[in-house]
Amino acid sequence: MDQSAADIVIFFGRFHPLILHLPIGFLVLAFLMAFLSRKERFAYLRPAVGFVLLLGAISALVTATLGLMLARSGDYSEDLLFIHQWAGLILVILAFSSWFLYRQKEKKSTDKIQKAYWASLFVMMVFLAGAGHYGGSLTHGSTYLTQYMPNGLRALAGLPAQEKGPKLIKDLNEADVFADIVHPILEMRCNSCHNASKKKGDLQMHTRTALMKGGENGPVFVAGNVQESELIRRIHLPDIDDDHMPPKGKTQLSPDQITLLEWWIDKGAPFDKKVAEVQVNDEVNAILRTLADPDANKTEVEKLLASGTALADPEKIKAYKSRGISIKPLSNKENWLQVTLYKNDPVNEVLGELAEDFPEQITWLDLKDTPLSDAGMEHIAKFKNLTRLRAEKTGITDKGMSYLKELPYLEFLNIYGTSVGDEGIQYLQNSPNLRRLYVWESRVSKNGAARLQESSSQLEVNLGFEVTVVDSLTVEVLPVAVGN
């Protein structure tokens, strides 16, 4: 067969996955209708069984034919493909046999024909399940059915329990670069199409030998040369490109996973070296640390929010809402709360009540443009897990700022348009997690902001915008920020 004819065959073969659900639906429906119609109340289904069986048999024949065409692409394991093909062909024979026996049964129902009919139906369902299973194994790998099986069901099936989430590396320096770091990435993101059962593009990536062999386009990587490595080139293609990997619709590699693959190739694509034997820069080192400890690069605030807190009393929350107080979950889990008060609310009084009822749960407070005063700031100090406070355009002063030194997790603070000055923000010097401070149109000076910033290299103090006249026709408006 010449190449153009072969391409046409494979082109039509690719319709196999599109229609294979038709015979499944028809044949399962026919079986259920036949089974139910044995009861008098469902007897009205009996005349339709033969028609549905015929539709299932014809669609199974078309599906099997297209499957044989698709098999010519050579992208699949021959052993699994052999089983899947024959299971599908036998299924076609059984579907037509069931339809034929149904017709015979309707013409002349004998005990022998009845038994043959039901035997054919049951065996047909067995082969339908088998063909579907092996088809799924060809497409998604042999573990596709059990990969996410709960451990309870795994025990019933006689399978070993599996750990939830990624397997953590115990000793990072002793970890094998390929086996412990690179291979798990390929297993998660590439091997569903390039495994022992399926070799799309004549490429398998499930073992070292297969990976080094490459595919129909040659080697997938060039040791020591990231730019010339086909694997990396395809990863960076736009996701709408036909050559982009993983294909659009599949879970994509994360930036960290791409960085690790590039690091591995750049360092010569070692298969037998440990991490301690390979040069690691700061960026890669930070990513590697997360493989041993997922919280390694998280801030204290991120760790806090991820850890969750005790459940707030839902009746108390309901009571606040009935008074018009906006109080709602920060997310669908972890029990954190965010509260927004408005200019007509008795803010200081409400804050005192909230501090008594939810001292641990409230982590976001939005009090902008409200009658908040220093008395309310004293209550705010009791929200020990507060991470975000918006207090712009309120009546707070330097005295009120003194209470914020009691909040170790405060990360974001906006006091724009207040009377707070240099003395007030100095109370924040010992706030270890503060990252953003907005002080537009306050009494904070550049020098005061710079002094505060000296206490933390991670803090940015935003002073707003500065207008500079460049010439008679040009005005520049630039943001003024102190910090990194």
Phi, psi and omega in degrees: 000128180287170188296319182296320178293319179297320179297321180295319179300312181294324178302310179293326179300331182287355172278353180305310180294338183285328186248358185296341179283343178298305179298325178300311181296313182297314185290321177294318179298317180298317180298314181295318179296318179296318182293314182291325184291354175291336178270146186299323184292340179247019183298336181294344180282338190302318181295338183272348184300314182298319180297316180293322177298319180295317176300318179296318181294316181295314180294328177293321178296315179296317181298315180296320179297314178294326177296319177297324176294316181296327181298338181290349178291338179074018183272004189234155177298130184294324182295309180293322180297320179301312181295315182297317180300310183290326175297320179292318180293318177295324177300319178299314180299317181293323180295314178293323178297317180297319178296316179298315181294326176300315180296319178296321181296322181288330180282313183211098185276109175244163181299321181295316180293320179301313180296318180296321180297310182290324177297319180296318179298313183293316179295324177301318180294325178296314180289330175297315178295318181295315180297320178295318180297311182290331173294318176296322178296321178296321185278318189244359182101158187291342182259013187300327184280331185253354187302318182250020180292130177302149184298332177297315178290326178299320179296318178296328181274000180078021180260149179291149178293152178235149181290146177273137179079177182294147178284124183278147178274126183283314180236103187298318181296328182268000181291141177282125186303314182280305188296322186263340186241306185283311184301319177300328177293313179297322180297320182283323192247343187239329193284352176293335178251348184227070184230190181295334182267330184226130182232071181301132184066025182058029182241130172240143185229014186277346178225164178300315182298315181294321181294318181290331181294325182081193182232204184293340178261012178098198182299147180269347177212154174242109184306126179086358183223094182294318185296330182265005182271121183298324179303311182288322180301315183289326178297323185272356177293153175303145186293347177275350179287136181299334182269357180296138178231140352296157183301154177303134183104337175271157176296126185275161175290144176280160176306322180294319180295320178297317179300319181292321177296318179295321178297316180300313180293317181300327181269019175096010180050056181290138177256344187234016181257152175267163182302321181297341182265359183240139180293134184230125176273178186297320181296313180293320180299320179296321179290317181299324180299329180289341178285339176262329180215105182303338181266007188302320184256008180279146174285167178299326179291317178299320178295319179299309183295327179289331183285338180079181181209178182293150180291130177285152180295113183298330179292323178292319178299317179299322180294320178295318180297325179294339178268002179089011179276128180277106178222123185210163180294145175289327177209182182280000179213181179069352171070009178288148182239149171237139184235134175237126176247157186237171190298335180269358179278146173284079195303309184299319180294314181296319179300322177298320179291316180298322180295332177281323186271325186225055183293336181261329191276328184285120181238343175236132176232127176243106184238020184299142175057041177238169178280037177296136178232182179298331178296322177291327179297330177295323176289322181301328180299343181274350176276085192293343180251021180292128180245342185217127180225122174251112181230028182291148177056044176241182184264019183287154180232187178301324180298317180296328180295336182298335182285339185287346178292351179273001185249094186289339185257006181298121184246330184227131180217127178239115178235033177301139175072026178248180179267011181291138179236197184300322180296321183293318183285345178291341174294346181270002184303326183257027176268097192293338185251004181292125182242328183228128178227122181251121186229032179302145174050034172250190179266012179283131180261169177298320180294319179296319178295320180295320179297319178293319183297332178298338181279349181206120179286346182263357183269135173243122178257116184261118182264004179099221185236146179243128181263125180236128177272112181279312173210187185295342184247353187236130176235128177256132175246110186243140175290141178248116180223143176247124180129184183267000000 
